[in-house]
Short mmCIF file of C-alpha atoms in Angstrom, two decimals:
data_model
loop_
_atom_site.label_atom_id
_atom_site.label_comp_id
_atom_site.label_asym_id
_atom_site.label_seq_id
_atom_site.Cartn_x
_atom_site.Cartn_y
_atom_site.Cartn_z
CA MET A 99 97.35 138.25 114.44
CA SER A 100 96.39 135.06 116.39
CA GLU A 101 93.50 133.27 114.55
CA TYR A 102 93.07 130.59 117.29
CA THR A 103 93.57 130.59 121.10
CA CYS A 104 94.47 127.31 122.96
CA LEU A 105 94.28 126.71 126.89
CA ILE A 106 96.90 124.56 128.19
CA VAL A 107 96.01 123.09 131.59
CA GLU A 108 98.74 121.13 132.98
CA ASP A 109 100.28 121.34 136.61
CA SER A 110 103.85 120.44 135.49
CA PRO A 111 105.53 123.78 134.15
CA MET A 112 108.24 121.32 132.47
CA MET A 113 105.06 119.52 130.70
CA ARG A 114 103.39 122.97 129.98
CA GLN A 115 106.64 124.41 128.62
CA LEU A 116 107.16 121.39 126.36
CA ILE A 117 103.77 121.48 124.84
CA VAL A 118 103.84 125.49 124.34
CA PHE A 119 107.21 124.80 122.41
CA ALA A 120 105.52 122.26 120.25
CA LEU A 121 102.54 124.29 119.59
CA GLY A 122 104.79 127.25 118.86
CA ARG A 123 105.21 125.65 115.41
CA ILE A 124 101.51 126.24 114.72
CA ARG A 125 101.01 129.62 112.87
CA ASN A 126 98.48 132.00 114.30
CA LEU A 127 98.00 130.21 117.36
CA LYS A 128 97.88 131.84 120.96
CA VAL A 129 98.39 129.74 123.92
CA VAL A 130 97.27 130.62 127.36
CA GLU A 131 98.43 128.42 130.51
CA ALA A 132 96.63 127.19 133.50
CA ASP A 133 98.00 125.27 136.49
CA ASP A 134 95.01 123.11 137.20
CA GLY A 135 91.36 122.78 136.43
CA VAL A 136 90.12 125.55 138.63
CA ASP A 137 92.76 127.97 136.93
CA GLY A 138 91.52 126.53 133.69
CA LEU A 139 88.01 127.25 134.25
CA LYS A 140 88.86 130.82 135.46
CA LYS A 141 90.92 131.47 132.27
CA LEU A 142 88.15 129.68 130.20
CA SER A 143 85.66 132.28 131.32
CA SER A 144 87.82 135.34 130.61
CA GLY A 145 88.09 134.66 126.96
CA LYS A 146 87.08 132.63 123.77
CA PHE A 147 89.13 129.72 123.18
CA ASP A 148 89.15 127.18 120.09
CA LEU A 149 90.94 124.46 121.95
CA VAL A 150 91.45 122.82 125.44
CA ILE A 151 94.58 120.76 126.13
CA THR A 152 94.31 119.31 129.80
CA ASP A 153 96.14 116.77 131.79
CA ILE A 154 94.28 114.39 133.92
CA ASN A 155 96.29 114.15 137.36
CA MET A 156 96.18 117.63 138.65
CA PRO A 157 95.81 119.06 142.26
CA ILE A 158 92.41 120.70 143.12
CA MET A 159 90.69 120.01 140.11
CA ASP A 160 91.60 116.99 137.71
CA GLY A 161 91.19 117.09 134.03
CA LEU A 162 88.10 114.71 133.74
CA LYS A 163 86.16 117.04 136.14
CA LEU A 164 87.27 119.89 133.94
CA VAL A 165 86.15 118.02 130.85
CA LYS A 166 82.77 117.57 132.60
CA ARG A 167 82.46 121.16 133.28
CA ILE A 168 83.30 122.38 129.98
CA ARG A 169 80.66 120.00 128.31
CA THR A 170 77.98 121.36 130.60
CA ASP A 171 78.95 125.14 130.27
CA ALA A 172 76.67 127.01 127.90
CA VAL A 173 79.28 129.10 126.27
CA HIS A 174 82.15 126.81 126.12
CA LYS A 175 80.65 123.23 125.63
CA GLU A 176 81.46 122.98 121.91
CA VAL A 177 85.13 123.50 122.18
CA PRO A 178 87.28 120.70 121.35
CA ILE A 179 89.41 119.02 124.16
CA MET A 180 92.52 117.07 123.89
CA ILE A 181 93.91 115.15 126.95
CA ILE A 182 97.34 114.61 127.16
CA THR A 183 98.12 112.18 130.40
CA THR A 184 100.48 109.45 131.81
CA GLU A 185 97.23 107.40 132.02
CA GLY A 186 97.54 104.78 129.07
CA ALA A 187 94.98 102.29 130.12
CA ALA A 188 92.37 101.62 127.60
CA GLU A 189 89.37 102.37 130.50
CA ASP A 190 90.82 105.68 131.14
CA ARG A 191 90.82 106.57 127.48
CA GLN A 192 87.09 105.28 127.11
CA ARG A 193 85.95 107.24 130.08
CA ALA A 194 87.68 110.48 129.10
CA LEU A 195 86.21 110.22 125.65
CA GLN A 196 82.84 109.30 127.03
CA LEU A 197 82.91 112.63 129.23
CA GLY A 198 83.44 114.56 125.87
CA ALA A 199 87.37 114.87 125.36
CA ASN A 200 87.85 114.65 121.60
CA GLU A 201 91.54 113.36 121.46
CA TYR A 202 93.34 111.44 123.95
CA VAL A 203 97.32 111.37 123.86
CA THR A 204 99.63 109.38 126.34
CA LYS A 205 102.99 110.72 127.79
CA PRO A 206 105.59 110.91 126.74
CA ILE A 207 104.33 112.91 124.01
CA GLN A 208 106.02 113.07 120.51
CA ALA A 209 105.53 116.75 119.33
CA PRO A 210 104.66 115.94 115.65
CA GLN A 211 101.82 113.76 116.85
CA VAL A 212 100.62 116.62 119.17
CA ILE A 213 100.83 119.23 116.50
CA SER A 214 99.00 116.85 113.93
CA LYS A 215 96.21 116.30 116.50
CA VAL A 216 95.69 120.00 117.32
CA LYS A 217 95.53 120.84 113.63
CA GLN A 218 92.94 118.29 113.11
CA LEU A 219 90.74 119.62 115.98
CA LEU A 220 91.25 123.24 114.81
CA LYS A 221 90.57 122.11 111.12
CA ILE A 222 94.04 123.49 110.10
CA GLN A 223 95.49 122.27 106.92
CA MET B 47 95.19 101.15 -23.32
CA ASN B 48 95.85 97.70 -24.66
CA GLN B 49 92.77 95.77 -25.33
CA LYS B 50 92.77 92.03 -26.58
CA LEU B 51 90.96 91.60 -29.83
CA ASP B 52 89.09 88.56 -29.07
CA GLN B 53 87.60 89.99 -26.00
CA LYS B 54 84.21 91.58 -26.45
CA PRO B 55 83.67 94.91 -25.87
CA GLY B 56 82.09 95.77 -22.60
CA GLU B 57 83.25 92.32 -21.01
CA VAL B 58 86.50 93.30 -19.91
CA VAL B 59 84.79 96.58 -18.62
CA PHE B 60 82.67 94.44 -16.72
CA ASP B 61 85.27 92.31 -15.04
CA LEU B 62 87.24 95.26 -14.09
CA ASN B 63 84.11 96.83 -12.59
CA ALA B 64 83.72 94.01 -10.73
CA ARG B 65 86.87 93.58 -9.66
CA SER B 66 87.11 97.32 -8.98
CA GLU B 67 83.89 96.75 -6.69
CA GLU B 68 85.21 93.82 -5.25
CA PHE B 69 88.40 95.51 -4.29
CA LEU B 70 86.61 98.37 -2.97
CA GLU B 71 84.19 96.51 -1.08
CA THR B 72 87.39 94.46 0.38
CA PHE B 73 88.86 97.84 0.99
CA PHE B 74 86.19 99.52 2.78
CA ARG B 75 85.30 96.29 4.90
CA LYS B 76 88.82 96.00 5.79
CA GLY B 77 88.97 99.48 6.52
CA ALA B 78 85.69 99.41 8.62
CA GLU B 79 87.20 96.59 10.44
CA PHE B 80 90.28 98.07 11.08
CA THR B 81 88.54 101.37 12.05
CA GLU B 82 86.27 99.09 14.40
CA GLN B 83 89.47 97.52 15.99
CA LEU B 84 91.09 100.76 16.36
CA LEU B 85 87.98 102.20 17.91
CA GLN B 86 88.21 99.00 20.28
CA GLU B 87 91.65 99.80 20.79
CA VAL B 88 91.12 103.40 21.83
CA GLN B 89 88.25 102.32 23.98
CA ARG B 90 90.47 99.78 25.90
CA SER B 91 93.33 102.38 25.99
CA ARG B 92 90.73 104.73 27.52
CA GLY B 93 89.84 102.00 30.04
CA GLU B 94 93.64 101.39 30.79
CA ILE B 95 94.23 105.17 31.16
CA ALA B 96 91.38 105.57 33.38
CA ARG B 97 92.47 102.63 35.49
CA LEU B 98 96.10 103.89 35.34
CA LYS B 99 94.70 107.32 36.54
CA GLU B 100 92.82 105.77 39.52
CA GLU B 101 95.91 103.68 40.49
CA ASN B 102 98.02 106.80 40.32
CA ILE B 103 95.80 108.63 42.60
CA LYS B 104 95.56 105.80 45.29
CA LEU B 105 99.51 105.52 44.76
CA ARG B 106 99.83 109.14 45.53
CA SER B 107 97.56 109.22 48.57
CA GLN B 108 99.21 105.93 49.74
CA LEU B 109 102.49 107.75 49.51
CA ALA B 110 101.04 110.73 51.26
CA SER B 111 99.64 108.45 53.93
CA ASP B 112 103.07 106.68 54.32
CA ASP B 113 104.78 110.19 54.73
CA ALA B 114 102.22 110.94 57.37
CA VAL B 115 102.90 107.62 59.12
CA ARG B 116 106.44 108.23 58.80
CA ASP B 117 106.20 111.78 60.15
CA LEU B 118 103.88 110.52 63.05
CA LEU B 119 106.53 107.83 64.05
CA VAL B 120 109.26 110.48 64.11
CA LYS B 121 106.80 112.46 66.53
CA VAL B 122 106.29 109.51 68.41
CA LYS B 123 109.94 108.82 69.01
CA GLU B 124 110.41 112.43 70.09
CA LEU B 125 107.48 112.51 72.16
CA GLU B 126 108.68 109.00 73.78
CA GLU B 127 112.18 110.83 74.46
CA GLU B 128 110.33 113.68 75.94
CA LYS B 129 108.44 111.57 78.11
CA ARG B 130 111.53 109.70 79.29
CA SER B 131 113.05 112.93 80.10
CA ILE B 132 110.17 114.29 81.96
CA ARG B 133 109.87 111.07 83.80
CA GLU B 134 113.47 111.12 84.69
CA THR B 135 113.14 114.66 85.92
CA ALA B 136 110.10 113.67 87.91
CA ASP B 137 111.80 110.72 89.59
CA ASN B 138 114.57 113.09 90.41
CA VAL B 139 112.10 115.48 91.97
CA VAL B 140 110.63 112.83 93.79
CA ARG B 141 113.84 111.72 95.10
CA GLU B 142 114.90 115.10 96.23
CA TYR B 143 111.65 115.51 97.80
CA ARG B 144 111.68 112.36 99.69
CA ASP B 145 115.41 113.16 100.71
CA TYR B 146 114.29 116.77 101.94
CA GLU B 147 111.41 115.10 103.64
CA GLY B 148 113.67 112.67 105.54
CA ARG B 149 115.88 115.69 106.53
CA TYR B 150 112.97 117.66 107.43
CA MET B 151 111.83 114.66 109.79
CA GLU B 152 115.29 114.28 111.33
CA MET B 153 115.37 118.09 111.85
CA GLU B 154 111.94 117.82 113.45
CA GLN B 155 113.10 115.13 115.53
CA GLU B 156 116.36 116.88 116.50
CA LEU B 157 114.14 120.06 117.54
CA ASP B 158 111.99 117.90 119.46
CA GLN B 159 115.06 116.33 121.43
CA MET B 160 116.49 119.99 121.83
CA ALA B 161 113.22 121.26 123.10
CA ASN B 162 113.08 118.18 125.81
CA LEU B 163 116.88 118.81 126.80
CA TYR B 164 116.40 122.60 126.96
CA VAL B 165 113.33 122.32 129.16
CA ALA B 166 114.69 119.77 131.27
CA SER B 167 118.07 121.54 131.75
CA ALA B 168 116.16 124.87 132.49
CA GLN B 169 113.83 123.34 135.15
CA LEU B 170 116.81 121.45 136.87
CA HIS B 171 118.75 124.65 137.12
CA VAL B 172 115.92 126.61 138.64
CA ALA B 173 115.17 124.50 141.65
CA MET B 174 116.09 126.18 144.91
CA ASP B 175 116.53 123.01 147.18
CA PRO B 176 117.46 119.37 146.57
CA SER B 177 113.91 117.80 147.09
CA GLU B 178 112.78 120.16 144.50
CA VAL B 179 115.47 119.10 142.17
CA PHE B 180 114.47 115.61 143.00
CA SER B 181 110.80 116.39 142.00
CA VAL B 182 112.24 117.82 138.65
CA ILE B 183 114.25 114.62 137.93
CA GLU B 184 110.97 112.65 138.73
CA GLN B 185 108.85 114.65 136.39
CA MET B 186 111.33 114.63 133.85
CA LEU B 187 111.76 110.84 133.77
CA MET B 188 107.57 110.47 133.92
CA GLN B 189 106.93 113.14 131.31
CA PHE B 190 109.83 113.00 128.92
CA VAL B 191 110.87 109.20 129.25
CA GLY B 192 107.63 107.69 130.27
CA ALA B 193 108.96 106.17 133.69
CA ALA B 194 106.40 105.03 136.04
CA LYS B 195 108.66 103.97 139.00
CA ILE B 196 111.99 106.07 140.04
CA GLY B 197 114.36 105.94 142.72
CA ILE B 198 117.20 108.60 143.66
CA PHE B 199 119.94 107.33 145.55
CA LEU B 200 122.84 109.51 147.20
CA ARG B 201 126.22 108.66 148.21
CA ARG B 202 126.89 108.15 152.08
CA GLY B 203 129.82 107.24 153.97
CA THR B 204 133.44 107.58 153.98
CA ASP B 205 135.42 107.52 150.78
CA ASP B 206 137.02 104.13 151.83
CA ALA B 207 133.42 102.61 152.06
CA PRO B 208 130.76 104.44 150.30
CA SER B 209 127.40 103.26 150.04
CA LEU B 210 124.05 104.40 148.43
CA VAL B 211 121.00 105.35 150.16
CA PRO B 212 117.55 106.24 148.78
CA VAL B 213 116.52 110.02 149.08
CA HIS B 214 113.50 110.02 146.76
CA ALA B 215 111.07 107.41 145.68
CA PHE B 216 108.32 107.60 143.20
CA HIS B 217 105.87 104.64 143.14
CA CYS B 218 108.70 102.32 144.65
CA ASP B 219 108.24 102.30 148.24
CA ALA B 220 110.30 99.03 148.61
CA ILE B 221 113.59 100.89 148.32
CA LYS B 222 112.78 103.28 151.36
CA GLY B 223 115.11 102.37 154.25
CA THR B 224 117.64 100.47 152.20
CA ARG B 225 121.17 100.86 151.68
CA ILE B 226 123.27 99.49 148.71
CA GLU B 227 126.79 98.72 148.83
CA TRP B 228 129.23 100.30 146.29
CA ASN B 229 129.83 98.03 143.47
CA GLN B 230 127.03 95.73 144.50
CA GLY B 231 124.16 94.97 142.22
CA ALA B 232 123.14 96.95 139.10
CA ILE B 233 123.00 100.23 141.15
CA GLY B 234 126.09 99.77 143.04
CA GLU B 235 127.96 98.85 139.95
CA CYS B 236 126.62 101.93 138.00
CA ALA B 237 127.92 104.18 140.88
CA ALA B 238 131.41 102.36 140.86
CA THR B 239 131.94 102.30 137.27
CA GLN B 240 130.49 105.57 136.52
CA VAL B 241 128.58 103.77 133.43
CA SER B 242 124.97 104.03 132.86
CA TYR B 243 123.18 100.64 133.07
CA ILE B 244 120.06 100.46 130.59
CA MET B 245 118.50 97.14 129.91
CA GLU B 246 118.18 95.93 126.29
CA PRO B 247 114.43 96.30 124.88
CA GLY B 248 112.40 93.39 125.61
CA SER B 249 114.59 91.81 128.33
CA THR B 250 112.94 91.47 131.65
CA SER B 251 114.67 92.42 134.96
CA ALA B 252 115.00 90.17 138.06
CA GLN B 253 112.23 90.96 140.44
CA GLY B 254 112.69 94.36 142.17
CA ALA B 255 115.84 95.18 139.94
CA PRO B 256 116.08 98.37 138.09
CA ILE B 257 115.63 98.64 134.36
CA ALA B 258 117.97 101.65 133.95
CA CYS B 259 120.54 103.19 136.22
CA ILE B 260 122.20 106.60 135.58
CA PRO B 261 125.24 107.65 137.52
CA LEU B 262 125.10 111.24 139.04
CA LEU B 263 128.53 112.49 138.21
CA PHE B 264 129.97 115.87 139.86
CA GLY B 265 133.34 116.09 138.15
CA THR B 266 135.00 112.80 138.29
CA THR B 267 133.15 111.74 141.51
CA THR B 268 129.88 109.76 141.59
CA ILE B 269 127.46 111.50 144.13
CA GLY B 270 124.46 109.11 143.60
CA VAL B 271 122.32 107.08 140.97
CA ILE B 272 119.02 107.62 139.52
CA ALA B 273 117.25 104.12 139.10
CA ILE B 274 114.12 103.57 136.77
CA TYR B 275 112.11 100.36 137.81
CA GLY B 276 109.24 100.40 135.59
CA LEU B 277 107.85 102.39 132.59
CA LEU B 278 104.37 103.44 131.88
CA GLU B 279 102.05 101.23 130.51
CA GLN B 280 102.02 102.66 126.88
CA LYS B 281 105.88 102.92 127.03
CA LYS B 282 107.39 99.68 125.77
CA ASN B 283 111.17 100.60 125.18
CA PHE B 284 113.74 103.39 125.76
CA VAL B 285 114.56 105.55 122.45
CA ARG B 286 117.18 107.74 121.22
CA VAL B 287 116.02 110.96 123.04
CA ASP B 288 115.62 109.02 126.37
CA TYR B 289 119.39 108.34 126.04
CA GLU B 290 120.32 111.97 125.47
CA LEU B 291 118.27 112.77 128.40
CA PHE B 292 120.06 110.14 130.75
CA ARG B 293 123.27 111.72 129.40
CA LEU B 294 121.91 115.42 130.47
CA LEU B 295 120.65 113.94 134.05
CA ALA B 296 124.00 112.28 134.71
CA GLU B 297 125.90 115.74 133.98
CA HIS B 298 123.40 118.26 135.08
CA SER B 299 121.40 116.84 137.94
CA SER B 300 124.58 116.36 140.30
CA SER B 301 125.67 119.95 140.14
CA ALA B 302 121.74 121.03 140.47
CA ILE B 303 121.73 118.77 143.86
CA ILE B 304 124.87 120.26 145.11
CA GLY B 305 124.05 123.94 144.03
CA SER B 306 120.63 123.71 145.51
CA GLY B 307 121.77 121.85 148.72
CA LEU B 308 124.42 124.51 149.38
CA PHE B 309 121.85 127.16 148.75
CA SER B 310 119.37 125.79 151.09
CA ARG B 311 121.78 125.68 153.87
CA SER B 312 122.56 129.32 153.39
CA GLU B 313 120.34 132.14 155.25
CA ASN B 314 119.81 134.29 152.37
CA LEU B 315 121.09 135.01 148.81
CA ALA B 316 123.48 137.64 150.27
CA ASP B 317 125.03 134.83 152.54
CA VAL B 318 125.66 132.92 149.03
CA LEU B 319 127.13 135.45 147.10
CA GLY B 320 129.38 136.43 150.22
CA CYS B 321 131.06 133.12 149.30
CA PHE B 322 132.42 134.86 146.17
CA GLU B 323 134.11 137.47 147.70
CA GLY B 324 137.81 137.69 146.87
CA ILE B 325 137.15 135.76 143.36
#
């Protein structure tokens, strides 16, 4: 039985698959996938999530807008958010964290690093 | 009893008595003195005995204490030996743990590498037309390697005079409309030699020159070249898994490009499957 549910919002199927592979190593973690920010919001409203992982550059609604929307949502405003992006500039990181993201990871990702940060956010030993 | 005639009676008796008394007095005095000495000697002997007894007790306790110390020393030695043995075992356990940890890390890295390659390969071969394949290659290089500027060149011209033209450019518009001669520059040489060109970490490329070129091989023929012109800000150097991905790209991209190209020219799937009739 899954104890935690994680929403992955990423437009690249390749990257989604890679993140799903990495998170598959965490026990009791169920993953739900979304293509972009809007799809992510729809999926978020349909259930309870313990973590959101999102890209920044996506069509329709980008990751930063998604973070903003989640942080003003009455139900999900407390959910931890991790950003995984190609944007490596310090100002991008700062902006994302200011908007309410909890973690900021740049691509290319290292699976152990992502796993470790996810565990930290979910408070898993 | 003999008695002298000229002696007055009683006079001799008096002398004898005196002497007897004197003797007795001397005898008793000496006896008393002797007794006194004897008592003193007894007293002294008692003192000596008491002292010796005391000394004996001390010596006995000393001996017992020495035995205890000896026992303790033996125990300490045994414990030292045990400690050394435990430490040796603990060191071995730590060494083995580190060894396992290292192997675990290696396996984790291998697993990540395999996951990357599996995802890349799967994505390459599900693409239905060449432009989709180019996008997949672009995504692979950006998401997995951290490439920021990418160009994909395909072979054109005759077998005698082949050249390379760009068919996909990602953040490197400068290559659009160019033509690269076979065996000219890093890209042309990569195509001609079929050997990947990857710059040494830290070295700087000439203005506009690629930092990595990967030949696209279809059997023994080069059908094109993937060129990387720049990396993402956070990506400083190529790592081991990148080289594995380059190898996969060299071998799989070309067949994906050709397969998707042929498929996109056919009317439908039945048309494609018709090609296999008679096999």
